[in-house]
Short mmCIF file of C-alpha atoms in Angstrom, two decimals:
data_model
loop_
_atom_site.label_atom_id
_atom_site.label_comp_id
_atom_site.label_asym_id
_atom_site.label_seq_id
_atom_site.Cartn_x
_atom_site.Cartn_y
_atom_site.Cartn_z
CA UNK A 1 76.77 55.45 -6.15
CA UNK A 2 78.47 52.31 -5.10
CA UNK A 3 77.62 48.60 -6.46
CA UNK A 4 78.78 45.85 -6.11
CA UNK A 5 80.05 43.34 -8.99
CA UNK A 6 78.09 40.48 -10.29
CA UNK A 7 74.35 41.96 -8.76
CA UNK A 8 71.94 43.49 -11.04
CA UNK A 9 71.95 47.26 -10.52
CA UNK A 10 68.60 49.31 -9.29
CA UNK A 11 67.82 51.59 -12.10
CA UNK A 12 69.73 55.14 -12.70
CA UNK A 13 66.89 57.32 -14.00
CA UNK A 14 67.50 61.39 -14.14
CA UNK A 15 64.77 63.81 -13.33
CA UNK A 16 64.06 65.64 -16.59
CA UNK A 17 62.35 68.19 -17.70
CA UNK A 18 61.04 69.43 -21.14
CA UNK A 19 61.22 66.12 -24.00
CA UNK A 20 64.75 64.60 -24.73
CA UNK A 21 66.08 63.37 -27.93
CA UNK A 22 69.15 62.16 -27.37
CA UNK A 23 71.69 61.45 -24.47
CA UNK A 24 75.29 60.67 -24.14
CA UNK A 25 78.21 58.89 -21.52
CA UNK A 26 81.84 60.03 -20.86
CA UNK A 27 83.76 58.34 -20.37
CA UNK A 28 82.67 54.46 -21.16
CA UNK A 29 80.62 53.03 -18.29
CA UNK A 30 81.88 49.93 -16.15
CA UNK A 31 81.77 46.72 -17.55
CA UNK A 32 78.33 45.21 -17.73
CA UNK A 33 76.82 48.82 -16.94
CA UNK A 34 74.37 49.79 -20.31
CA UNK A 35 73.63 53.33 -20.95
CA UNK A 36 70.34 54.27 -23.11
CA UNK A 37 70.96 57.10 -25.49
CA UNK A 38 67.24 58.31 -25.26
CA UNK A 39 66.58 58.45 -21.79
CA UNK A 40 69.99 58.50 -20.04
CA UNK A 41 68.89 55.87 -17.86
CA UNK A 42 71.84 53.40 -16.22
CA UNK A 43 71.10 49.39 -16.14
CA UNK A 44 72.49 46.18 -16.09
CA UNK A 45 74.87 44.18 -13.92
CA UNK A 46 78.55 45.29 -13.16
CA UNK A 47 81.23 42.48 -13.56
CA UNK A 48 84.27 44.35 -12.45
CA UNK A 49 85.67 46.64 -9.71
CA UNK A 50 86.48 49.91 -10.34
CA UNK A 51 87.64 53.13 -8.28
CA UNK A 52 85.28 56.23 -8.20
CA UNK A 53 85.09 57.64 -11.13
CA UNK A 54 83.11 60.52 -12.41
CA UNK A 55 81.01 60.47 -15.95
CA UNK A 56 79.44 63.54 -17.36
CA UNK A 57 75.99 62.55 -19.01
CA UNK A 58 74.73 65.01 -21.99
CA UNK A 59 71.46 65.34 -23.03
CA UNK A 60 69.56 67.51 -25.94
CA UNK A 61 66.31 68.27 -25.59
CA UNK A 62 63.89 70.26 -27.72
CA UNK A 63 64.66 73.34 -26.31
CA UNK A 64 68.42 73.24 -25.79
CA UNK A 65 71.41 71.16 -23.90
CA UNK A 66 71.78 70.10 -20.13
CA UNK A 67 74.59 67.88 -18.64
CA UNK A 68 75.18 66.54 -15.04
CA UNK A 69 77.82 64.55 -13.35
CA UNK A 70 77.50 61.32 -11.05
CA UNK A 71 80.30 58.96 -9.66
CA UNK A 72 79.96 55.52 -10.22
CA UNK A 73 82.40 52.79 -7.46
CA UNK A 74 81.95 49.00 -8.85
CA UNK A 75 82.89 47.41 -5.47
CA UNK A 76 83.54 43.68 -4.37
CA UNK A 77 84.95 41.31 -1.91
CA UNK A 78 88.45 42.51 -2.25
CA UNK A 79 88.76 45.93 0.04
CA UNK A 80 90.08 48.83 -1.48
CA UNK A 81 91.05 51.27 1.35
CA UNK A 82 92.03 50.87 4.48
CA UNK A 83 91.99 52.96 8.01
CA UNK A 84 94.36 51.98 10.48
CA UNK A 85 97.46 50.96 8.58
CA UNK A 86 99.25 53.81 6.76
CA UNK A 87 97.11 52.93 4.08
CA UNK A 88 98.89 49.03 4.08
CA UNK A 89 96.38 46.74 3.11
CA UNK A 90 98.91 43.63 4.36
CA UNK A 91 99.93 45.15 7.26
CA UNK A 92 98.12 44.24 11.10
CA UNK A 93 100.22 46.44 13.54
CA UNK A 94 98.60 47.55 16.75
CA UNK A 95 99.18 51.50 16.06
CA UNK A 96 101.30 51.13 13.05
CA UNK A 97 103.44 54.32 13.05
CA UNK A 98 102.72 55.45 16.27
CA UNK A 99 99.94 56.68 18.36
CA UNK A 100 98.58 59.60 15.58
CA UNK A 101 95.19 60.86 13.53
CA UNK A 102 96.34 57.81 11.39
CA UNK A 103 96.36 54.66 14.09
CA UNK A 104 94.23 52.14 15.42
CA UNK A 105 94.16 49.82 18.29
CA UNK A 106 91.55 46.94 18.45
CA UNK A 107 88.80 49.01 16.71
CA UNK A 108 84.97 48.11 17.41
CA UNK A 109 82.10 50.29 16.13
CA UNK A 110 81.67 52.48 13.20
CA UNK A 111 78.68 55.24 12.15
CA UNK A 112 78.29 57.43 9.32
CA UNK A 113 76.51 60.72 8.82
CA UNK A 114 73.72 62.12 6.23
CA UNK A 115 77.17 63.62 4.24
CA UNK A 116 79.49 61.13 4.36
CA UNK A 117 81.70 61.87 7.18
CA UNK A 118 82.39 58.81 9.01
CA UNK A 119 83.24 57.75 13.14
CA UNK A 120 85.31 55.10 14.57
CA UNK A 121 85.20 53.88 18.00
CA UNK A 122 89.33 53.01 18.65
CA UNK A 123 88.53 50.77 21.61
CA UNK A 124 92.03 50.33 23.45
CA UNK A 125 93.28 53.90 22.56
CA UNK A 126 90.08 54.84 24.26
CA UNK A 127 88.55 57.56 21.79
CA UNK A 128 86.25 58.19 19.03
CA UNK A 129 88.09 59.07 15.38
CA UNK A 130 86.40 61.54 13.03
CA UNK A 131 87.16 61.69 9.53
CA UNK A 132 85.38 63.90 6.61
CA UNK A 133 84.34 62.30 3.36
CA UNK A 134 86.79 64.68 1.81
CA UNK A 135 89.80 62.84 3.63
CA UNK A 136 87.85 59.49 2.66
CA UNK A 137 87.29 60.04 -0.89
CA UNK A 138 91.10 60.99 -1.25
CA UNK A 139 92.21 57.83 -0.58
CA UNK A 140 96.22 57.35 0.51
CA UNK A 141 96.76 57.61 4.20
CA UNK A 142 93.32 58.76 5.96
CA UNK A 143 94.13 60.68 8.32
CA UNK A 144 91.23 61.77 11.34
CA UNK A 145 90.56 65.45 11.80
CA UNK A 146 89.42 65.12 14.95
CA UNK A 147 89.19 63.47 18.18
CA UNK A 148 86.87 62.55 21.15
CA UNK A 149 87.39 61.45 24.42
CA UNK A 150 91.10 62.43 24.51
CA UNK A 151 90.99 66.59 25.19
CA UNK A 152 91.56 67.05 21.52
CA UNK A 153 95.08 65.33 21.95
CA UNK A 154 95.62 62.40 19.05
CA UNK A 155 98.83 60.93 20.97
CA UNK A 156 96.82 60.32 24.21
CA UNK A 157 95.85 56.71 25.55
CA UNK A 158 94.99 57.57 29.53
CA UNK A 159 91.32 55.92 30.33
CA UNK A 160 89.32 58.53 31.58
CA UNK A 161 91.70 61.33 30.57
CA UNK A 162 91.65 64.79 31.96
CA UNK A 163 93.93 66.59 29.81
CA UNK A 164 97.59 65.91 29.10
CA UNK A 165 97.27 62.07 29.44
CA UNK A 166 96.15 61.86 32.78
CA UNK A 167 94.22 59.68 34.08
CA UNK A 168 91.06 60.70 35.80
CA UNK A 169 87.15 60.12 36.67
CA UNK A 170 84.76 59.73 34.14
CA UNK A 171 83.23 63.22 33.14
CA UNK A 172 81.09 64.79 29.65
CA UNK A 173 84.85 65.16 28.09
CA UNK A 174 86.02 61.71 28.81
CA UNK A 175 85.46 58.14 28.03
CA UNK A 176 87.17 54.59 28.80
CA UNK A 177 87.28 52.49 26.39
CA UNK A 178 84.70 52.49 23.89
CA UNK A 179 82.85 49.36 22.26
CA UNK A 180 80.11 51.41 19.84
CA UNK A 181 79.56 54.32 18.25
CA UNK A 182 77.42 55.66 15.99
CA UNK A 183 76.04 59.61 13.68
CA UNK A 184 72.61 60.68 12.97
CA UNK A 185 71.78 61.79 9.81
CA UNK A 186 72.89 65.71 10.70
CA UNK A 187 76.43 65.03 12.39
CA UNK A 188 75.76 64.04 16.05
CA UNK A 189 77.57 61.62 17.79
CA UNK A 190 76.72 59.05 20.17
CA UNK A 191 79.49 57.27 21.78
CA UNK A 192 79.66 54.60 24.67
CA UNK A 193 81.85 55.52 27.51
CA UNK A 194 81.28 52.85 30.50
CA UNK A 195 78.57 51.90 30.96
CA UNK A 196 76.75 55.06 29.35
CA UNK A 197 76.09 57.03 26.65
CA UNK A 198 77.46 60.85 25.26
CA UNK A 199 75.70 62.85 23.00
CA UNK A 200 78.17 65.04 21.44
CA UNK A 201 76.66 68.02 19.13
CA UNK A 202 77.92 68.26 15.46
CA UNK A 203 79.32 71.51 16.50
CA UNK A 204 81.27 70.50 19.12
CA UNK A 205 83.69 67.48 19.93
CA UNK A 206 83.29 68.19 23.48
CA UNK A 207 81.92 67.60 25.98
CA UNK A 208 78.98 66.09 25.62
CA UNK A 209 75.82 67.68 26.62
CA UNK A 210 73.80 65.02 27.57
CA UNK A 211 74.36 61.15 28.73
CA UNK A 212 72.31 57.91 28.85
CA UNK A 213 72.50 55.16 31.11
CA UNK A 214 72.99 57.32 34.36
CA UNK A 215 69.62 58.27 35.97
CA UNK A 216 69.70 61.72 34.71
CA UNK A 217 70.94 63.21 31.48
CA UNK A 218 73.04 65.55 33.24
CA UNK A 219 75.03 63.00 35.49
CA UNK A 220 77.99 62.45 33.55
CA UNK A 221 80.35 61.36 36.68
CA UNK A 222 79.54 58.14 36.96
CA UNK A 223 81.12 54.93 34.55
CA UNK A 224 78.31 52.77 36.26
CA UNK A 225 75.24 54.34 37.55
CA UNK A 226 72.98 52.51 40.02
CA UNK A 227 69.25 53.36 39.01
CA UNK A 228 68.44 55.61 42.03
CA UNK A 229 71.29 57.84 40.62
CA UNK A 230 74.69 56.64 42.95
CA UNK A 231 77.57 55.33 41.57
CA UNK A 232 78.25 51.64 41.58
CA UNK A 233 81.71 49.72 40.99
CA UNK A 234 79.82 46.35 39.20
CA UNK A 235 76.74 45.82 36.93
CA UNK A 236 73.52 48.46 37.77
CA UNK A 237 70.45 47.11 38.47
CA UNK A 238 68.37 47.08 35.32
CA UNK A 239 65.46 49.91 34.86
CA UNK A 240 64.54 52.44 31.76
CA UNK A 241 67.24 55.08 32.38
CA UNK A 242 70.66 52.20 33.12
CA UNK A 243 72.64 50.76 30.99
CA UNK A 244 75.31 48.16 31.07
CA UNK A 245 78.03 46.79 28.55
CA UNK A 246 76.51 48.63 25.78
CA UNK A 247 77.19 47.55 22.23
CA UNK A 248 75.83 48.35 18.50
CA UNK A 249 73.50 51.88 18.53
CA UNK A 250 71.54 53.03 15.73
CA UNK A 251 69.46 56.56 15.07
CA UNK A 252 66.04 56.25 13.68
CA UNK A 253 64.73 58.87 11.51
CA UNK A 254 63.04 60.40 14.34
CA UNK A 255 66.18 60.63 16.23
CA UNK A 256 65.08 58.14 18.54
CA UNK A 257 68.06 55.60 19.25
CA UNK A 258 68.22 52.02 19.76
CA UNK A 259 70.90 50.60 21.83
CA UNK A 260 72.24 47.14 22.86
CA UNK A 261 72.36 46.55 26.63
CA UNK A 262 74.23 43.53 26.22
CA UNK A 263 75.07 42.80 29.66
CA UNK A 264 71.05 42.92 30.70
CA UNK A 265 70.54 41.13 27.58
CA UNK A 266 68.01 43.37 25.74
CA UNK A 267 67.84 46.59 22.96
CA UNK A 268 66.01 49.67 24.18
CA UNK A 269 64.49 52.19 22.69
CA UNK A 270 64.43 56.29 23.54
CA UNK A 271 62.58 58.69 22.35
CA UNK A 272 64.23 61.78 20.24
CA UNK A 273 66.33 63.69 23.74
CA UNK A 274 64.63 61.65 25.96
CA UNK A 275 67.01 59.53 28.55
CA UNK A 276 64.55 57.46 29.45
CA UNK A 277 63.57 54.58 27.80
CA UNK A 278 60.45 53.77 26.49
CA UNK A 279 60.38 50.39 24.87
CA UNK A 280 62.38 47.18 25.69
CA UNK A 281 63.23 44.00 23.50
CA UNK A 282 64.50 40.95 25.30
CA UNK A 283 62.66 41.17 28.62
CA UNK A 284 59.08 40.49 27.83
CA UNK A 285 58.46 43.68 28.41
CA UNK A 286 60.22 44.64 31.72
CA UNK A 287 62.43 47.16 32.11
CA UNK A 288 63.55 45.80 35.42
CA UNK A 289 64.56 42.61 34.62
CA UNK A 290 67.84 41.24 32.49
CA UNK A 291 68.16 37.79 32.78
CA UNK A 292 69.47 35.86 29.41
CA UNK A 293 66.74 34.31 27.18
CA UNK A 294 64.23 35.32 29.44
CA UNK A 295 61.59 32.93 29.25
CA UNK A 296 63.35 30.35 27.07
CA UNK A 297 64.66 30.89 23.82
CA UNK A 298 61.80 32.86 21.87
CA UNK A 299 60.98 35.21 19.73
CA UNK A 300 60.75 37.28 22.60
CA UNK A 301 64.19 36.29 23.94
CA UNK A 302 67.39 37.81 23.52
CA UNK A 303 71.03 36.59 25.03
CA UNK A 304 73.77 38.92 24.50
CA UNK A 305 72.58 41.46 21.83
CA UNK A 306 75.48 42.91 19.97
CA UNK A 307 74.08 44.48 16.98
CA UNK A 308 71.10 47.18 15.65
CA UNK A 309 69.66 48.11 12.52
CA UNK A 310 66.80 49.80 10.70
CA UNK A 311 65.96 49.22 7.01
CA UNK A 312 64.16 51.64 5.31
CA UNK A 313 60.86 51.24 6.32
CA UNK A 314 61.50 51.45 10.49
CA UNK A 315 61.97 47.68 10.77
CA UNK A 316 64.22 46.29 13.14
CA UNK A 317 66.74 43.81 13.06
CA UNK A 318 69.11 42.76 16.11
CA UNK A 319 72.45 40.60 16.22
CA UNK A 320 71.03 38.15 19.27
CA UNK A 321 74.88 37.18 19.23
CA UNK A 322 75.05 34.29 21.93
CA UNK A 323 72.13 32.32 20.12
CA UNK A 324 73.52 33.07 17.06
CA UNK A 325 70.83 33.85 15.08
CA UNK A 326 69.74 37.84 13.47
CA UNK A 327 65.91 38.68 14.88
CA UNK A 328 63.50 40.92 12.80
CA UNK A 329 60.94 43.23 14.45
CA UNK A 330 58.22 44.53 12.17
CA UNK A 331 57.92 48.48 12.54
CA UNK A 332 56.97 49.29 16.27
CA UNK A 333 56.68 45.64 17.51
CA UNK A 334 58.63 43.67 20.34
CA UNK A 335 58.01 39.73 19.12
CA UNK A 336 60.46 39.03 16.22
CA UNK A 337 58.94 37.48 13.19
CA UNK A 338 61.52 36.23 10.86
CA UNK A 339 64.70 34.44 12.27
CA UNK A 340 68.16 34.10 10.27
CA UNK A 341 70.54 31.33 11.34
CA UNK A 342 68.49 28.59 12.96
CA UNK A 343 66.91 27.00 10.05
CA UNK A 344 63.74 29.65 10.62
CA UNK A 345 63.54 27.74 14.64
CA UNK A 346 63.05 30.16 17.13
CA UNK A 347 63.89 28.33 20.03
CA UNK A 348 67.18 27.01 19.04
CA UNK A 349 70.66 28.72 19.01
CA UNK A 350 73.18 26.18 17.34
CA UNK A 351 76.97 27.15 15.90
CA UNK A 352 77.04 26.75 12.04
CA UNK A 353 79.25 27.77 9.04
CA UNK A 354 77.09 27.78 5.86
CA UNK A 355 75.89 30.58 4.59
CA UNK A 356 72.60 30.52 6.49
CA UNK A 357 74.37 30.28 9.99
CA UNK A 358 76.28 32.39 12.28
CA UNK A 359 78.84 31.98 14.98
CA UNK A 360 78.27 34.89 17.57
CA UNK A 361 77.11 37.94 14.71
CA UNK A 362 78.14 41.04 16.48
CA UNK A 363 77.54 44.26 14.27
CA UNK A 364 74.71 44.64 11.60
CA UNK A 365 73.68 46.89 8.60
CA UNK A 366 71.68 47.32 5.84
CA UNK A 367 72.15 49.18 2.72
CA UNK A 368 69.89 51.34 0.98
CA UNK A 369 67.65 48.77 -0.68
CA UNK A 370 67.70 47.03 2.86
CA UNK A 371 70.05 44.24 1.50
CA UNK A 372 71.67 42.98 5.20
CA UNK A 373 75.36 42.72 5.85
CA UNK A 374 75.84 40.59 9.16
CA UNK A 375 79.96 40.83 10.47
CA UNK A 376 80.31 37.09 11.92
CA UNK A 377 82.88 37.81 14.32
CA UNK A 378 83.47 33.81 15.30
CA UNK A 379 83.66 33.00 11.66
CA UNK A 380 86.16 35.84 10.47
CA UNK A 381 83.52 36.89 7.86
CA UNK A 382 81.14 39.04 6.21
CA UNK A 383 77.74 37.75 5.16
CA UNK A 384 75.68 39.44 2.48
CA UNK A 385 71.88 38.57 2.58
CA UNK A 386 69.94 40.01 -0.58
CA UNK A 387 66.93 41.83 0.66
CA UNK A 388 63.95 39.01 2.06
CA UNK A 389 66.26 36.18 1.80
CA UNK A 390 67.80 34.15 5.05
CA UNK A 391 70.51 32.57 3.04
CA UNK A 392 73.85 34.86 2.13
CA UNK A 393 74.72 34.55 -1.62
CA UNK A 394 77.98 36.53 -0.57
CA UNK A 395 80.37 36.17 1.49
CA UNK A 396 83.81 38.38 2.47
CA UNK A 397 86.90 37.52 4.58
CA UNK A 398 87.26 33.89 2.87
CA UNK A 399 88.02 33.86 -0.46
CA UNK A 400 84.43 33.14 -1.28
CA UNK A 401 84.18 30.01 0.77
CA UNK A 402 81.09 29.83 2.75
CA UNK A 403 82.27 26.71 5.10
CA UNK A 404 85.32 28.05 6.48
CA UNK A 405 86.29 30.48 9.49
CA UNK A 406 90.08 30.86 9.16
CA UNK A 407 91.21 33.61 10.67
CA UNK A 408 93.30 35.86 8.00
CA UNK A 409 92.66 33.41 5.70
CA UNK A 410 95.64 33.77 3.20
CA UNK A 411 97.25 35.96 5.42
CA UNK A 412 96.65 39.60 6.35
CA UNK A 413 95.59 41.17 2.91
CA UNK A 414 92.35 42.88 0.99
CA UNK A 415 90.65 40.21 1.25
CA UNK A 416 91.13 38.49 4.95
CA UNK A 417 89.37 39.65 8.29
CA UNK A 418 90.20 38.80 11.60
CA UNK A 419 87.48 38.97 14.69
CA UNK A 420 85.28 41.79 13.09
CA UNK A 421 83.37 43.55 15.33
CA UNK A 422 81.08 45.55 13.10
CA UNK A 423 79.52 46.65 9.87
CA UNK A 424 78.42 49.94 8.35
CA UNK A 425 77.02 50.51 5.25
CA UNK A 426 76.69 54.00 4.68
CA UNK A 427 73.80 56.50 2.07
CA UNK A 428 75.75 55.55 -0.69
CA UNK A 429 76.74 52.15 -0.20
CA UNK A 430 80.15 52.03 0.86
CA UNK A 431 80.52 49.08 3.13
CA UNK A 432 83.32 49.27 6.05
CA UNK A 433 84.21 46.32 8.22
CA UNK A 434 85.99 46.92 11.55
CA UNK A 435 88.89 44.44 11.10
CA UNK A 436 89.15 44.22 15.01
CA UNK A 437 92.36 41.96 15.53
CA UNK A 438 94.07 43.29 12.72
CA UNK A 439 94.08 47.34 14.19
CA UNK A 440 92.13 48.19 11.17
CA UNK A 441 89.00 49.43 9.07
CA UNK A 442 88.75 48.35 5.41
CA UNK A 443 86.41 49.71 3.07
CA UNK A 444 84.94 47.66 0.20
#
């Protein structure tokens, strides 16, 4: 359970069974937490940060004694790990240390599984980074277990590599450099490589065994697939089953996915193993167009779409990141209904720096009471929306100050970001940023 400080906590209420008569904490809990001694329930508002920490909670009952343990984080605006850096929170080197299990270069996507285990897309070492929570919740150094898109090898940069750090064509073990990736809830991996899609199974890191964005979900040696299945050297011509520039992805509880064809400027939707798509936002409903705002800027209308997320309920929300603005899409629906960053105007798309206004918002994510956490990549922040509300009452990469978009402001340290490219907030409500120009990921 991770919460962050000054925000009044959802209740902590254990399942019980038989009557209680009394309960009991150890150790103390947080500052600001309050513990009742009859029910064992957990209130009240946190006022400072704290690692994890395990308490033990007691309880006698009428017909004997139970106790169970939980692990409490009090989080904030300062970050408290870091990926990327040999665990140097002031430190910005592209690769620090070497090309390893423990480097990063220009990072740009990040997913999470139903467990914990995380995935980072390292863009210009062009390869996807697996680490278990068990590495995470170590702390120190975090060091990936794994490695996709490289033939297993963690010292490999070659685009397209073949084995030994050669470069080759794009195939179901390969990948150029990827912008997004992103789990499901049981360990699968989707990862952009070109202008496609893999689908790597949790029991394997490769290859993939099936691929979106080229025709078929079997044709995995194209990087740009035209849509009667040949391979093209520029953009493909838009239909349900092509793809191009792809961004931000996210995994509904189906297993459908949404993904961000930014490039064709629209978000489409797939069915659970289905390569096809079978809904489009953007492109008033045609799959065969991609022009930018088509149709004027609308609610309909999308220019650039960098970022995807679902809250709890199947709602949608998308980064529109060149008209600066977040759309919402009730449940199922194509026509956004609630705008953030445009003064609630639909048809506008001005620059701001307040904390109801974006400049370019690129990744996206909500936590599990569908708070939203927006990464504005041209203001070198982190905006924190509280659940319903347009207007950020948080705000992380400078030093609290909603008007300004310095980049590393105060210098490279726990609490600075420079051009972040995404947000993930995962089930228990850790939040990493990818720190993109400072060849890291820091976790708050």
């Amino acid at each position: 359970n991770v919460f962050p400080t000054n925000t009044a906590i959802t209740e902590l209420l254990p399942a019980v069974t038989g009557t209680m008569t009394s309960c009991a904490v150890t150790p103390s809990l947080p500052t600001g937490l309050v513990f009742d001694t009859t029910t064992c329930s957990i209130t009240g508002t946190p006022t400072t940060q704290t690692g994890p920490t395990t308490y033990t909670i007691s309880a006698t009952g009428t017909t004997g004694n139970a106790s169970a343990n939980i692990s409490i984080r009090i989080s904030s605006t300062t970050a408290f790990r870091v990926f990327g850096q040999l665990g140097n929170l002031t430190a910005s080197a592209l690769n620090n240390g070497g090309i390893s299990a423990n480097s990063l270069a220009q990072p740009s996507s990040i997913g999470s599984d139903g467990a914990g285990n995380i995935v980072i897309a390292d863009y210009n070492n062009r390869r996807i980074l697996y680490y278990p929570f068990a590495n995470i919740a170590a702390g120190g150094n975090i060091t990936a277990t794994k490695v996709y898109g490289q033939f297993g090898d963690f010292t490999c940069v070659a685009n397209f590599n073949n084995g030994a750090c050669g470069a080759s064509t794009p195939s179901a073990s390969n990948m150029g450099a990827p912008q997004s990736v992103t789990m499901d809830k049981n360990g699968n991996v989707y990862a952009e490589a070109g202008s496609r899609v893999l689908f790597f199974s949790s029991n394997a890191s490769l290859p993939a065994s099936r691929v979106y964005g080229q025709v078929t979900s079997t044709n995995f040696t194209c990087s740009v697939a035209n849509n009667n299945g040949s391979c093209v050297s520029g953009s493909p011509t838009a239909s349900a089953n092509t793809l191009a520039g792809v961004q931000q992805m996210i995994v509904d509880s189906s297993d459908g996915i949404y993904i961000c064809d930014n490039v064709n400027h629209r978000v489409l939707y797939y069915p659970n193993g289905n390569t096809t798509a079978s809904r489009v936002y953007g492109q008033l409903g045609s799959f065969t167009t991609g022009t930018p705002n088509n149709g004027g800027i609308t609610a309909n209308s999308l220019n650039s779409p960098a970022g995807v997320a679902l809250d709890s309920t199947g709602n949608l929300y998308i980064a529109d990141q060149s008209n600066h603005r977040i759309l919402f899409y009730p449940a199922g629906t194509t026509t956004a209904t609630i705008v953030y960053g445009q003064s609630g105007n639909f048809t506008t798309s001005s620059i701001g720096t307040t904390a109801s206004t974006f400049n370019q918002p690129w990744g996206i994510s909500l936590d599990q009471y569908d708070n939203l956490y927006v990464s504005d990549f041209g203001n070198n922040r982190l905006l924190y929306f509280p659940k319903s509300s347009t207007t950020a009452t948080r705000v992380y990469g400078q030093l609290g100050n909603f008007t300004s978009a310095t980049p590393n402001n105060g210098g490279v340290t726990a609490n600075s970001m420079s051009g972040i490219h995404s947000v993930h907030v995962d089930l228990f409500g850790n939040v990493y940023v990818v720190d993109t120009n400072n060849n890291r990921v820091v976790m708050y």
